[in-house]
Short mmCIF file of C-alpha atoms and ligand atoms in Angstrom, two decimals:
data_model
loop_
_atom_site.label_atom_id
_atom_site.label_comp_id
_atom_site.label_asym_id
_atom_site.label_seq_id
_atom_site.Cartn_x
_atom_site.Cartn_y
_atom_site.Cartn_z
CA UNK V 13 30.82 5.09 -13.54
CA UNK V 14 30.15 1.34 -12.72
CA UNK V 15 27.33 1.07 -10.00
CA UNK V 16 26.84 -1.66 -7.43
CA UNK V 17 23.40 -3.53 -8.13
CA UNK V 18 22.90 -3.10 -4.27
CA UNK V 19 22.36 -0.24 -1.82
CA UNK V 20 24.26 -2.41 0.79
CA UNK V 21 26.38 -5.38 -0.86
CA UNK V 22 27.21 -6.90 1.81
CA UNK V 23 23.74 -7.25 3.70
CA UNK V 24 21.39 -7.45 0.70
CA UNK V 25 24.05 -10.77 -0.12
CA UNK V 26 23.79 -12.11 2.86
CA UNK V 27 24.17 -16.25 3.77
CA UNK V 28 20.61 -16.65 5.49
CA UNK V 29 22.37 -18.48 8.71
CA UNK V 30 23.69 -14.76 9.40
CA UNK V 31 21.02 -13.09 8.45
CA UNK V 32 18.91 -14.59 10.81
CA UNK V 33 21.77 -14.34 13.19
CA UNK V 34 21.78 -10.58 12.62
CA UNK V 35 17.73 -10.54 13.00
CA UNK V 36 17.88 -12.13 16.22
CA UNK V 37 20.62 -9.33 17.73
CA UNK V 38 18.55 -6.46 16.48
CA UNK V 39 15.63 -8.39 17.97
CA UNK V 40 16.99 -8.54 21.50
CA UNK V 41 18.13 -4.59 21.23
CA UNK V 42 14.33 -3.69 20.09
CA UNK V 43 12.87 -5.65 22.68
CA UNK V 44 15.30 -4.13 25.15
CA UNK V 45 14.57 -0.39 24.26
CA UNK V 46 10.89 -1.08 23.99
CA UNK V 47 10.64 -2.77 27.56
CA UNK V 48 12.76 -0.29 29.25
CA UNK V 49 11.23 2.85 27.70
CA UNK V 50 7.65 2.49 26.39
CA UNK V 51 5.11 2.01 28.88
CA UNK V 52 2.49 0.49 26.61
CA UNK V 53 5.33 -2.10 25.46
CA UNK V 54 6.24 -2.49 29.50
CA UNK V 55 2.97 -3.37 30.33
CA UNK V 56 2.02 -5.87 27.54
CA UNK V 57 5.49 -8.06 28.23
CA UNK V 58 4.75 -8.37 31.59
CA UNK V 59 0.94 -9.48 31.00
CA UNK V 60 2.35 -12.04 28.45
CA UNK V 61 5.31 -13.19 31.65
CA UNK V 62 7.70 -11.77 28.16
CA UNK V 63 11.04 -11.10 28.78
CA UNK V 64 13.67 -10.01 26.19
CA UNK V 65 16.68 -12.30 27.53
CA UNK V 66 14.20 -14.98 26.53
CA UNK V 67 15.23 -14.08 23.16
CA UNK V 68 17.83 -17.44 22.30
CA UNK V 69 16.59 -18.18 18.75
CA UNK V 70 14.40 -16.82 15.99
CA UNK V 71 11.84 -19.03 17.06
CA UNK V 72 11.62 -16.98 20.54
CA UNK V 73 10.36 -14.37 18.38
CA UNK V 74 6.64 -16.46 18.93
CA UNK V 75 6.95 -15.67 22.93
CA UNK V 76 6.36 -11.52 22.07
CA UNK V 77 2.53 -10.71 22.52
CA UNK V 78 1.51 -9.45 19.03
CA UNK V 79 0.55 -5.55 18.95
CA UNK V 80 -2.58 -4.64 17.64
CA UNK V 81 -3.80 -1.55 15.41
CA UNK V 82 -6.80 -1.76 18.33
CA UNK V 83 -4.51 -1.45 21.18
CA UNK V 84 -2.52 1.46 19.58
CA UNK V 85 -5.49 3.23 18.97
CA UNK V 86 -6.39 2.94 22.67
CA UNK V 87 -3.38 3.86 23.69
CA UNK V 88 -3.30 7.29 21.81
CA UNK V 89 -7.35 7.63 23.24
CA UNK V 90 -6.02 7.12 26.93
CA UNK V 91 -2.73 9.21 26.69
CA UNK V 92 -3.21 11.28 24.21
CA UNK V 93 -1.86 12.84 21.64
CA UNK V 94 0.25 10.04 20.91
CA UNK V 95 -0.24 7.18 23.45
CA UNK V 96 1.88 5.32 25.72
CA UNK V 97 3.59 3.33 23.00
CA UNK V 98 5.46 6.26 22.59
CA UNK V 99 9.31 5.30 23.84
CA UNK V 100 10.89 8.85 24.46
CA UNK V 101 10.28 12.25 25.76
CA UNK V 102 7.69 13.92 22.85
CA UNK V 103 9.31 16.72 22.77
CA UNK V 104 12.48 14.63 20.81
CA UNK V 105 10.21 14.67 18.03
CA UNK V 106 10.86 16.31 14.65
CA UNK V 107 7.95 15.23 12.48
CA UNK V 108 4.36 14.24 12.67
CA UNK V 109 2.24 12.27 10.90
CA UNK V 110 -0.96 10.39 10.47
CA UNK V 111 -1.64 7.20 8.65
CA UNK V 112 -4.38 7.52 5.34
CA UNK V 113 -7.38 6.90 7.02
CA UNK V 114 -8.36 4.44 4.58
CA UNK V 115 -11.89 2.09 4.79
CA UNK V 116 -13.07 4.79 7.00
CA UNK V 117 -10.79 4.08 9.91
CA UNK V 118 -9.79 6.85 12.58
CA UNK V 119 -5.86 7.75 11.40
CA UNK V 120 -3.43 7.00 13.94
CA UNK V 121 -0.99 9.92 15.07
CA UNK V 122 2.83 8.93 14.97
CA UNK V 123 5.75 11.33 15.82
CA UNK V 124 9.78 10.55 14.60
CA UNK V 125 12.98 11.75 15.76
CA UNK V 126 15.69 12.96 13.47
CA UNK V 127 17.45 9.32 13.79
CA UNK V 128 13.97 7.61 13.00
CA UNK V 129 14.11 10.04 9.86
CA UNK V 130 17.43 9.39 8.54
CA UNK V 131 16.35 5.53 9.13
CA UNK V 132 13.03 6.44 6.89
CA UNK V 133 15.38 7.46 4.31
CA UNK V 134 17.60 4.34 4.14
CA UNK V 135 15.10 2.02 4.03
CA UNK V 136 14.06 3.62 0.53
CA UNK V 137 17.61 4.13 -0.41
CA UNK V 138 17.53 -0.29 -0.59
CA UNK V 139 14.26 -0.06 -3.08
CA UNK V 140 15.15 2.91 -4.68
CA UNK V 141 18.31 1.89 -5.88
CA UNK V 142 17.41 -1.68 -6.03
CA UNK V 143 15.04 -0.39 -8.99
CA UNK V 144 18.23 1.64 -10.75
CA UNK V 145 17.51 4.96 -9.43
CA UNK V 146 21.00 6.91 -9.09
CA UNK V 147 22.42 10.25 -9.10
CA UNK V 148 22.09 10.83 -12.79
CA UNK V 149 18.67 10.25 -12.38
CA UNK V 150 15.88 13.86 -12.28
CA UNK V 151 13.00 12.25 -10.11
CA UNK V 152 9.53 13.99 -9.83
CA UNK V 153 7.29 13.53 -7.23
CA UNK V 154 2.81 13.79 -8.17
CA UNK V 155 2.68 13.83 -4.22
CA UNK V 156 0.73 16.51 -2.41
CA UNK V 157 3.23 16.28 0.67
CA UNK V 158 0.65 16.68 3.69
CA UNK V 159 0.38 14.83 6.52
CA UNK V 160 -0.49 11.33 5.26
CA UNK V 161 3.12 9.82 5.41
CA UNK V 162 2.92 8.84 1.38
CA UNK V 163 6.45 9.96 -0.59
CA UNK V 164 7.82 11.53 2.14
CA UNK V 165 10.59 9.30 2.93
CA UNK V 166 10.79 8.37 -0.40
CA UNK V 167 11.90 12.01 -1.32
CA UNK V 168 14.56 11.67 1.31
CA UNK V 169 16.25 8.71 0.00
CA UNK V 170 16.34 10.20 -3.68
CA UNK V 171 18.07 12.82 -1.80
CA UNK V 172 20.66 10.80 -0.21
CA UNK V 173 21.11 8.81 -2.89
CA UNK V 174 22.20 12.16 -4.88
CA UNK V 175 19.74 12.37 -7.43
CA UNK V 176 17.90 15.62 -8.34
CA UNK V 177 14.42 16.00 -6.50
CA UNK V 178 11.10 17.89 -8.15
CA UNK V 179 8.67 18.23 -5.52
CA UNK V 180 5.34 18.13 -7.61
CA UNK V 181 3.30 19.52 -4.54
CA UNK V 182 0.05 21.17 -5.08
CA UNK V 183 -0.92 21.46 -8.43
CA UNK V 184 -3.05 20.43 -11.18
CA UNK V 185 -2.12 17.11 -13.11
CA UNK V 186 -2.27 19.32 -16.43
CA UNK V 187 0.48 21.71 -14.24
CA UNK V 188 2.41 18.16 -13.29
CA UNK V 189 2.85 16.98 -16.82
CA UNK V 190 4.18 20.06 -18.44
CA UNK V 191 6.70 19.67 -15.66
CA UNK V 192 7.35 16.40 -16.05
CA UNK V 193 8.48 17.22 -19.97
CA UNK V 194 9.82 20.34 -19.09
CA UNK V 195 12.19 19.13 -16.85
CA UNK V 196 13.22 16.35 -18.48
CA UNK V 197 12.14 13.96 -15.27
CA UNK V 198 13.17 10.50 -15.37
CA UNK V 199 11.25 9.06 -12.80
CA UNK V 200 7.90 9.61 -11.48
CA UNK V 201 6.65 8.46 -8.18
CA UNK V 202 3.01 7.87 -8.13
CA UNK V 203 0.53 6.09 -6.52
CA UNK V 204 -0.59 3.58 -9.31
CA UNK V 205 -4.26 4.85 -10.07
CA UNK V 206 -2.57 8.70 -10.27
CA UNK V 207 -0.21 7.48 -12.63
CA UNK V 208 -2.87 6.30 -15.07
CA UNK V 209 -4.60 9.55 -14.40
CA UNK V 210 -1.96 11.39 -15.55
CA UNK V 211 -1.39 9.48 -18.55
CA UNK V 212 -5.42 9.90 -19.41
CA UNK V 213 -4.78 13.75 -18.33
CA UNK V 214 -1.79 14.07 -21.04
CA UNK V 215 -4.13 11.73 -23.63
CA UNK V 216 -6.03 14.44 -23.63
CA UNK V 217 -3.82 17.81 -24.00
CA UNK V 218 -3.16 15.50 -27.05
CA UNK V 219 0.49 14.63 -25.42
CA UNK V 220 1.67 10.85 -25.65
CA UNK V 221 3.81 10.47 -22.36
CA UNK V 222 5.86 7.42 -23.43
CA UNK V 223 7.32 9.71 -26.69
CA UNK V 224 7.39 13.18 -25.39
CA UNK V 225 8.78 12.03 -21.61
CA UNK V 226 11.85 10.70 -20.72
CA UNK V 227 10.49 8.86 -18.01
CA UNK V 228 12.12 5.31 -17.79
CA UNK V 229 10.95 4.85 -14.14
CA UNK V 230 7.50 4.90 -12.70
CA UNK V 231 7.67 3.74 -8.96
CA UNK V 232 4.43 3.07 -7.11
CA UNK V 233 3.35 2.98 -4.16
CA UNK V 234 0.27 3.37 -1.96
CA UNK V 235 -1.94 0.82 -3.17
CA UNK V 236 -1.03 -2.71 -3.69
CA UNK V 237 -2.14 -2.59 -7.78
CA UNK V 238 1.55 -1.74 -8.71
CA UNK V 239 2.05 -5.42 -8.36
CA UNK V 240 -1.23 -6.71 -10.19
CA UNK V 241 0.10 -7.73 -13.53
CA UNK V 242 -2.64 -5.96 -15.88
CA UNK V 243 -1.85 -2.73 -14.20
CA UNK V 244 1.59 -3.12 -14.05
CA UNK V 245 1.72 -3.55 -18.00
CA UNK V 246 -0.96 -0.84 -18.57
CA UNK V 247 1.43 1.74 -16.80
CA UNK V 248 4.61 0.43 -18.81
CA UNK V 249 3.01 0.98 -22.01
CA UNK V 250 1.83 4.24 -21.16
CA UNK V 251 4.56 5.67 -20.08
CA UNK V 252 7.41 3.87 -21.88
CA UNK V 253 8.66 3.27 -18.55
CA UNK V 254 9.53 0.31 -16.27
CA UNK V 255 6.74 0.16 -13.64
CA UNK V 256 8.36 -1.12 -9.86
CA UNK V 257 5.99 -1.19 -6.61
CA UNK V 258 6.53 -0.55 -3.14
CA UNK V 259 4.92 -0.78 0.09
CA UNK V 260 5.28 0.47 3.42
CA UNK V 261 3.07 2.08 6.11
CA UNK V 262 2.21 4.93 8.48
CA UNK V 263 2.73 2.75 10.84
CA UNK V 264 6.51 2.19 10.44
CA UNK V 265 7.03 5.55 8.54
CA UNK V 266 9.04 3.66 5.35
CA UNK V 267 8.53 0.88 2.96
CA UNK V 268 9.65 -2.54 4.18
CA UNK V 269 9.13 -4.23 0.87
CA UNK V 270 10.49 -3.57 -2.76
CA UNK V 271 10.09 -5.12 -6.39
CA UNK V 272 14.09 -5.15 -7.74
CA UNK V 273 15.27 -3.70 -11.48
CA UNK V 274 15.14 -8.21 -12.10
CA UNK V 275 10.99 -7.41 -11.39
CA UNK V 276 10.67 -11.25 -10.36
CA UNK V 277 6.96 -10.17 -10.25
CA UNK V 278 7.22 -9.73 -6.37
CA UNK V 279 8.83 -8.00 -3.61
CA UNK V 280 12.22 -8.53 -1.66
CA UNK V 281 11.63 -8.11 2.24
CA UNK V 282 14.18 -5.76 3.20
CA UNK V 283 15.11 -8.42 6.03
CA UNK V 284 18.81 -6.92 7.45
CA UNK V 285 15.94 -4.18 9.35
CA UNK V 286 12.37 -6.30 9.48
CA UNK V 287 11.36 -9.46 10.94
CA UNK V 288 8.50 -10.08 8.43
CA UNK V 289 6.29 -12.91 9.85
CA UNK V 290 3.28 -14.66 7.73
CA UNK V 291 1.08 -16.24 9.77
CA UNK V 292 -2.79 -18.07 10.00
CA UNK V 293 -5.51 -14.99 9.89
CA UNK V 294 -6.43 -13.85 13.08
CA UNK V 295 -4.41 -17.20 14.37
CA UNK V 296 -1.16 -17.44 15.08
CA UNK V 297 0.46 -20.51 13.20
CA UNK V 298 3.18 -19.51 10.92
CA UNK V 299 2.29 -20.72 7.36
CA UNK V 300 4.75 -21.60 4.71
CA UNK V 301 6.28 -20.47 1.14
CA UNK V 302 3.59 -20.00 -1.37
CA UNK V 303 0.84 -20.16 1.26
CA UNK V 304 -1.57 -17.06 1.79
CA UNK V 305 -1.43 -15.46 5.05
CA UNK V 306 -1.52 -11.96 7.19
CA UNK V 307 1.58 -10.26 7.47
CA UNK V 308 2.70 -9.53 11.13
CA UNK V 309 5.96 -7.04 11.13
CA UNK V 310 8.98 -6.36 13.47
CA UNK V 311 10.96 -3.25 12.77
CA UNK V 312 14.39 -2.68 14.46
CA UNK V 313 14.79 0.85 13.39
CA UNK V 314 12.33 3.21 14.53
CA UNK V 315 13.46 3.99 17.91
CA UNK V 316 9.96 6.46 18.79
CA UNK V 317 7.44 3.57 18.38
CA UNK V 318 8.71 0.42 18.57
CA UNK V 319 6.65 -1.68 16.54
CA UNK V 320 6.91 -5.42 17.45
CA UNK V 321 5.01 -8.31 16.32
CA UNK V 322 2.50 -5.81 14.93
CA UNK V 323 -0.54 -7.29 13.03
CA UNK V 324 -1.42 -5.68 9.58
CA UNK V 325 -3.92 -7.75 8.02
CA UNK V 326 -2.30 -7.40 4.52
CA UNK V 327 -3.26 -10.39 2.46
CA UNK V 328 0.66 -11.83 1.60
CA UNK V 329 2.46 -14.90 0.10
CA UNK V 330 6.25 -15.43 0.51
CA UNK V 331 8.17 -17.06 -1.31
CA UNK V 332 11.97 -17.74 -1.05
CA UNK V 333 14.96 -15.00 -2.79
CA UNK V 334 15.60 -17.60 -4.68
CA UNK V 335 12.75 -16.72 -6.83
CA UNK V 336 14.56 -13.82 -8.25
CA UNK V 337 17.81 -13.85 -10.11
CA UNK V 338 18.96 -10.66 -8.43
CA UNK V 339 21.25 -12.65 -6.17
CA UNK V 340 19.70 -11.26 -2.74
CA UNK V 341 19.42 -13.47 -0.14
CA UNK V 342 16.00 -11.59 1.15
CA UNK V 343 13.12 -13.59 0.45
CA UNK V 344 9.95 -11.97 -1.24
CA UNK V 345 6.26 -11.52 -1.27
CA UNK V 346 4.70 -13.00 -4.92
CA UNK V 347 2.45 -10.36 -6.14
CA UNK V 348 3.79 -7.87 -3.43
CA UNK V 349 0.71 -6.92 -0.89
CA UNK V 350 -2.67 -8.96 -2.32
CA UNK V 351 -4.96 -6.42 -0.40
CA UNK V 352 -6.13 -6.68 3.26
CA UNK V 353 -8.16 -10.17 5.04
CA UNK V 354 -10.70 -7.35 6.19
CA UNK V 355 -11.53 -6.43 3.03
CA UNK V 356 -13.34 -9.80 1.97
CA UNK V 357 -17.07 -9.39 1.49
CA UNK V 358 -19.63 -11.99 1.69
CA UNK V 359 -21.73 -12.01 -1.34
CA UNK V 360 -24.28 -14.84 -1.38
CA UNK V 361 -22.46 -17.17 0.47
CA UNK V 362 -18.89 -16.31 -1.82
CA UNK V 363 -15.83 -14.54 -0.72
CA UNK V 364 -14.43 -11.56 -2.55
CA UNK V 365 -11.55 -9.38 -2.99
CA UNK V 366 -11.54 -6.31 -4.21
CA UNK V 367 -7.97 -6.44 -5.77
CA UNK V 368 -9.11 -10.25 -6.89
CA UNK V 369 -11.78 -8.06 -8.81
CA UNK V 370 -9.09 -5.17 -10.01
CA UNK V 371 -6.43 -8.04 -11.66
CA UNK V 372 -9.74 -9.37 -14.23
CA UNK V 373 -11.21 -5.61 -14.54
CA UNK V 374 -7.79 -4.49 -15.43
CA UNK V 375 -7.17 -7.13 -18.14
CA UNK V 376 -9.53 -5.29 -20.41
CA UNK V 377 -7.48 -2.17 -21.03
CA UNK V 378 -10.94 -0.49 -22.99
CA UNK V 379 -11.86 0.37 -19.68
CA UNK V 380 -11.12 3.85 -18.31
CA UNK V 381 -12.58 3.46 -14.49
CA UNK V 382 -14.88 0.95 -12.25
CA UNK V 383 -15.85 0.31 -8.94
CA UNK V 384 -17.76 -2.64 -7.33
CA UNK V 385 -20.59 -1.72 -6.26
CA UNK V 386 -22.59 -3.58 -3.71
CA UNK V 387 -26.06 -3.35 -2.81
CA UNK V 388 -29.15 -5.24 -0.97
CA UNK V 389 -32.13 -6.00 -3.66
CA UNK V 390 -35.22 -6.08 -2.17
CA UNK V 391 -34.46 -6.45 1.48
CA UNK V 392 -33.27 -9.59 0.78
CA UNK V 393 -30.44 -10.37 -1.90
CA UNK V 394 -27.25 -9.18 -1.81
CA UNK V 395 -26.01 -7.98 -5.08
CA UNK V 396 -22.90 -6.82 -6.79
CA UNK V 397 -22.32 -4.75 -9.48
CA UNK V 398 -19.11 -3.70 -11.40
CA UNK V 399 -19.52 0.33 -12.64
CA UNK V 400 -16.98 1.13 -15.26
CA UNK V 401 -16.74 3.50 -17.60
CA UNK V 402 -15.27 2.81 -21.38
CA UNK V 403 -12.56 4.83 -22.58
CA UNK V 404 -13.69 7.24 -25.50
CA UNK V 405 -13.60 6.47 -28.61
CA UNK V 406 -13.52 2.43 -27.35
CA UNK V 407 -17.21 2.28 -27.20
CA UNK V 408 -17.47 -0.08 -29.84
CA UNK V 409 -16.12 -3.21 -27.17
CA UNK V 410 -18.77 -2.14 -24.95
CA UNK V 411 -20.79 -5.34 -25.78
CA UNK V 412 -18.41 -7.73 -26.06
CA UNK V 413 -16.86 -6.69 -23.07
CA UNK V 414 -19.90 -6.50 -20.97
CA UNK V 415 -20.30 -10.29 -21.74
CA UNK V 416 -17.10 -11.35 -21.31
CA UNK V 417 -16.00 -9.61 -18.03
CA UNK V 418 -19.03 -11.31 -16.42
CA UNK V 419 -17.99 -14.40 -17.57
CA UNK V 420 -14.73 -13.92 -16.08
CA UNK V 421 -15.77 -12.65 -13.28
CA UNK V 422 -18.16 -15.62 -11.88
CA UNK V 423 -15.62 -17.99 -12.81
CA UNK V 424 -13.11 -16.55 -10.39
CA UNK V 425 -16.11 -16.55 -7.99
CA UNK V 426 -17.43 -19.95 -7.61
CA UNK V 427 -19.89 -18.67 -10.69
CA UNK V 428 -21.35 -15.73 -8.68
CA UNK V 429 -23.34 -12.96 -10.67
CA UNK V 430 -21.91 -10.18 -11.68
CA UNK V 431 -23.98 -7.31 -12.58
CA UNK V 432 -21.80 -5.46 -15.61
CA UNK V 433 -22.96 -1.61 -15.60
CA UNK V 434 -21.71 1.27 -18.08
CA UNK V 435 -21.65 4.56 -16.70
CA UNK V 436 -21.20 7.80 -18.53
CA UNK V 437 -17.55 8.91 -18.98
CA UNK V 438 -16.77 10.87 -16.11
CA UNK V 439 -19.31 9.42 -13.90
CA UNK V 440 -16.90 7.85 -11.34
CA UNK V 441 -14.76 9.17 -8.96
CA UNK V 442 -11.01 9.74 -9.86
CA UNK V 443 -8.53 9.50 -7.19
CA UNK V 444 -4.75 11.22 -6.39
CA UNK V 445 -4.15 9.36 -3.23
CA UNK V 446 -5.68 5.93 -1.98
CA UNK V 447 -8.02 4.85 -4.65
CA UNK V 448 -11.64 3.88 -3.01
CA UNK V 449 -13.39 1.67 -6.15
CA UNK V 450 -15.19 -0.09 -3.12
CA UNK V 451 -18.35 0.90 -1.93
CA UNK V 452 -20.73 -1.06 0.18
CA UNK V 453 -24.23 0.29 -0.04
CA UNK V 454 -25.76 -2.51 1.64
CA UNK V 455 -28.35 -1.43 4.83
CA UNK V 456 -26.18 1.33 6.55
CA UNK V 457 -26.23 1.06 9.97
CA UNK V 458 -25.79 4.59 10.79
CA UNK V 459 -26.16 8.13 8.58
CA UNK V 460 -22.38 8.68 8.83
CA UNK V 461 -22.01 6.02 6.78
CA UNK V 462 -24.79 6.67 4.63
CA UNK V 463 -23.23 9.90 3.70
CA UNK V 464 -19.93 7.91 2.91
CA UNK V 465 -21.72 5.51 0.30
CA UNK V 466 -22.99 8.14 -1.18
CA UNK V 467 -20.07 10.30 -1.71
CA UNK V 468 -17.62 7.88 -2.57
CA UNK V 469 -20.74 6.45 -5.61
CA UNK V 470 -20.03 9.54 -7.66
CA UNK V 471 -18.57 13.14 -8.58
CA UNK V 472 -21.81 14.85 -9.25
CA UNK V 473 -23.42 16.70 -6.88
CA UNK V 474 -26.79 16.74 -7.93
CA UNK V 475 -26.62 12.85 -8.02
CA UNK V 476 -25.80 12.90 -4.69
CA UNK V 477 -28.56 15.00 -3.76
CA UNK V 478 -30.99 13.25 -4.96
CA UNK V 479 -29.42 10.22 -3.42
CA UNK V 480 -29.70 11.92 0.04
CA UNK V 481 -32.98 12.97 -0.92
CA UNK V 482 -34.34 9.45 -1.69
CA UNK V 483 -33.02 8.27 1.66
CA UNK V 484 -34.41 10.69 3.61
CA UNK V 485 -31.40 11.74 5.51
ZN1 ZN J 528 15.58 -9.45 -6.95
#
């Protein structure tokens, strides 16, 4: 049977005049539901002398007070569970979730009703199928399905799009593989760091994944690595398998970005159901195509908690659909999500990014695992070290490498040192969900966080111990 390319011809095709046109209506309905029904929403309008009938071009967009991660969370601490944001009678709800909790931040709660849901699932349906998933297709998903949002959705829109769903809940990634095989899966959902475990996992039961699977599909997710090129190829070779990233968030329960089957080495917006705004860090001047800047999002289809003008601090650069030869009409993000503005450290005067870091670690495929690593010397210096460990029976690079990899490294950074550390094989942490390879171990300003460094340095507990133990926590 002869597919469409698209989820939804018509929209994913549409002239830009009436896209915008469309964006605009959906606006003015958003704002009207969230103004009418959500107190927090209410209340910030009227402090900003907002109102939705103001709403006569796309451009009005820039009268809506942005919506903070700060102010939701202060929301949900003066009415709890779930704050004032919160735009219809709780007990509508069908689901609950938090988001990941990643860098250490409290998670914030978020209920959906069963039209939010079905909403969830379409939005995946566009990506999903935009990256040639369809009914034929056996999908398997190396998702623990708690209550982090993660695959969730995603697992929905395989449903509706027809094709045959293997939940691959709890188990071990030995368990997951045989699966995999077993049930002849053809595409594997993964956040990108499990999906390399899982290849390392079936290295080892002495099972090559890209000969023995019929994977064709890996889809990512989770972290924004599925769009750094090194990784990207890394998974493709390993599993035989076209790699495609998505993102989405907690926050608006589905993905609002997708890389296409074209993989223009980017992301379309899914633009018929976001307004997705780049603007000035912390500022609030829009910037233009091929210019870094924070993300700040509009959704028009989750009806529990609006979110409008909402500030994410992902790191983005848009550029226009033209860029890809799909034939959308939704522009994209180059390199998908480039990490987060708050995640820039200050070493010695030098900014860096930790997924800056990942795209030159990640070009040297002897390496099995790292982290940065960043420490005070002496009271004084700051320091930054890169921990990785060399896959076995790739030792022989190890020199090479080590010279190399610092070479590359300081000339990305303005010629900042890079301390180039082996560990032994196995040393590191391996992770299923949100990979951490970040940990600041400069002057800790409290215990808690103490504990943190030390957890997230390494597996073994008698390392961490004696870590404690030198401390004197
Ligand atoms: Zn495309």
């Amino acid at each position: 049977m002869a597919y469409s390319e698209y989820w939804n011809p018509k929209n994913e095709t549409l002239p830009r005049e009436e896209l915008q046109a469309l964006q605009l209506l959906k606006l003015g309905r958003m704002c009207d539901w969230a103004y009418a029904n959500s107190p927090f929403h209410h209340r910030k309008f009227d402090e900003a002398g907002f109102m939705p009938e103001q709403l006569k071009a796309l451009d009005d967009i820039r009268r809506i007070p942005f919506m903070t991660r700060e102010e939701w969370m202060h929301s949900i601490m003066e009415t709890p569970m779930f704050g004032d944001v919160v735009a219809t009678a709780e007990t509508n709800a069908i689901r609950y979730h938090l988001t990941s909790g990643t860098s250490g931040r409290t998670p914030i709660r978020v209920l959906d009703g069963m039209k939010d849901w079905e909403w969830i699932a379409e939005m995946w349906c566009y990506g999903l199928w935009g990256f040639g998933i369809r009914p034929e297709d056996i999908t398997y998903f190396a998702f623990g399905y708690g209550s982090f949002i993660g695959f969730w959705g995603a697992h929905y829109g395989v449903e509706k799009i027809g094709s045959l769903v293997i939940p691959g809940g709890a188990q071990t990634s030995e368990g997951r593989i045989k699966q995999i095989i077993e049930m002849g899966v053809t595409t594997v959902f993964s956040t990108p760091t499990y999906a390399l475990t899982l290849w390392q996992k079936a290295r080892e039961m002495g099972i090559d994944l890209a000969r023995e699977s019929k994977v064709n599909k890996v889809i990512c997710s989770g972290e924004p690595a599925g769009s750094i090129p090194a990784v990207k190829r890394q998974l493709e070779e390993a599993w035989g398998a076209k790699c495609g990233d998505t993102a989405g968030m907690t926050e608006l329960g589905t993905i609002m970005i997708f890389e296409c089957s074209h993989q223009p080495g980017g992301t379309h917006i899914i633009e018929d159901h976001f307004i997705e705004e780049v603007l000035s860090p912390d500022g609030d001047e829009p910037v233009g195509y091929g210019e870094l800047g924070e993300r700040v999002v509009t959704s028009f289809g989750r009806g529990f908690i609006p979110a409008i003008r909402y500030r994410t601090k992902d790191m983005v650069m848009k550029v226009p659909a033209s860029t890809c030869s799909c034939g959308r009409t939704w522009d994209l993000y180059d390199g998908g999500i480039r990490g987060r503005w708050d995640d820039m450290k200050l070493i010695r005067g030098t900014n860096v990014y930790p997924r800056a870091v990942e795209a030159i670690v990640r070009e040297y495929p002897a390496i099995d695992e790292f982290q940065i690593y960043i420490w005070h010397k002496d009271d004084l210096v700051d320091e930054i070290d890169i921990k990785l460990e060399i896959k076995p029976g790739l030792e022989a690079e190890w020199p090479e490498l080590q010279h190399k990899l610092a070479k590359d490294l300081a000339s990305a950074h303005e010629g900042l040192r890079f301390n180039i550390v082996r560990m032994e094989h196995g040393y590191l942490p391996r992770f299923e969900l949100k990979a951490k390879r970040l940990v600041d171990a400069r002057p800790a300003r409290n215990v808690r966080k103490a504990l943190a460094c030390i957890w997230q340095a390494t597996n073994d507990l008698d390392l961490q111990f004696e870590q404690l133990y030198e401390l004197g926590v």
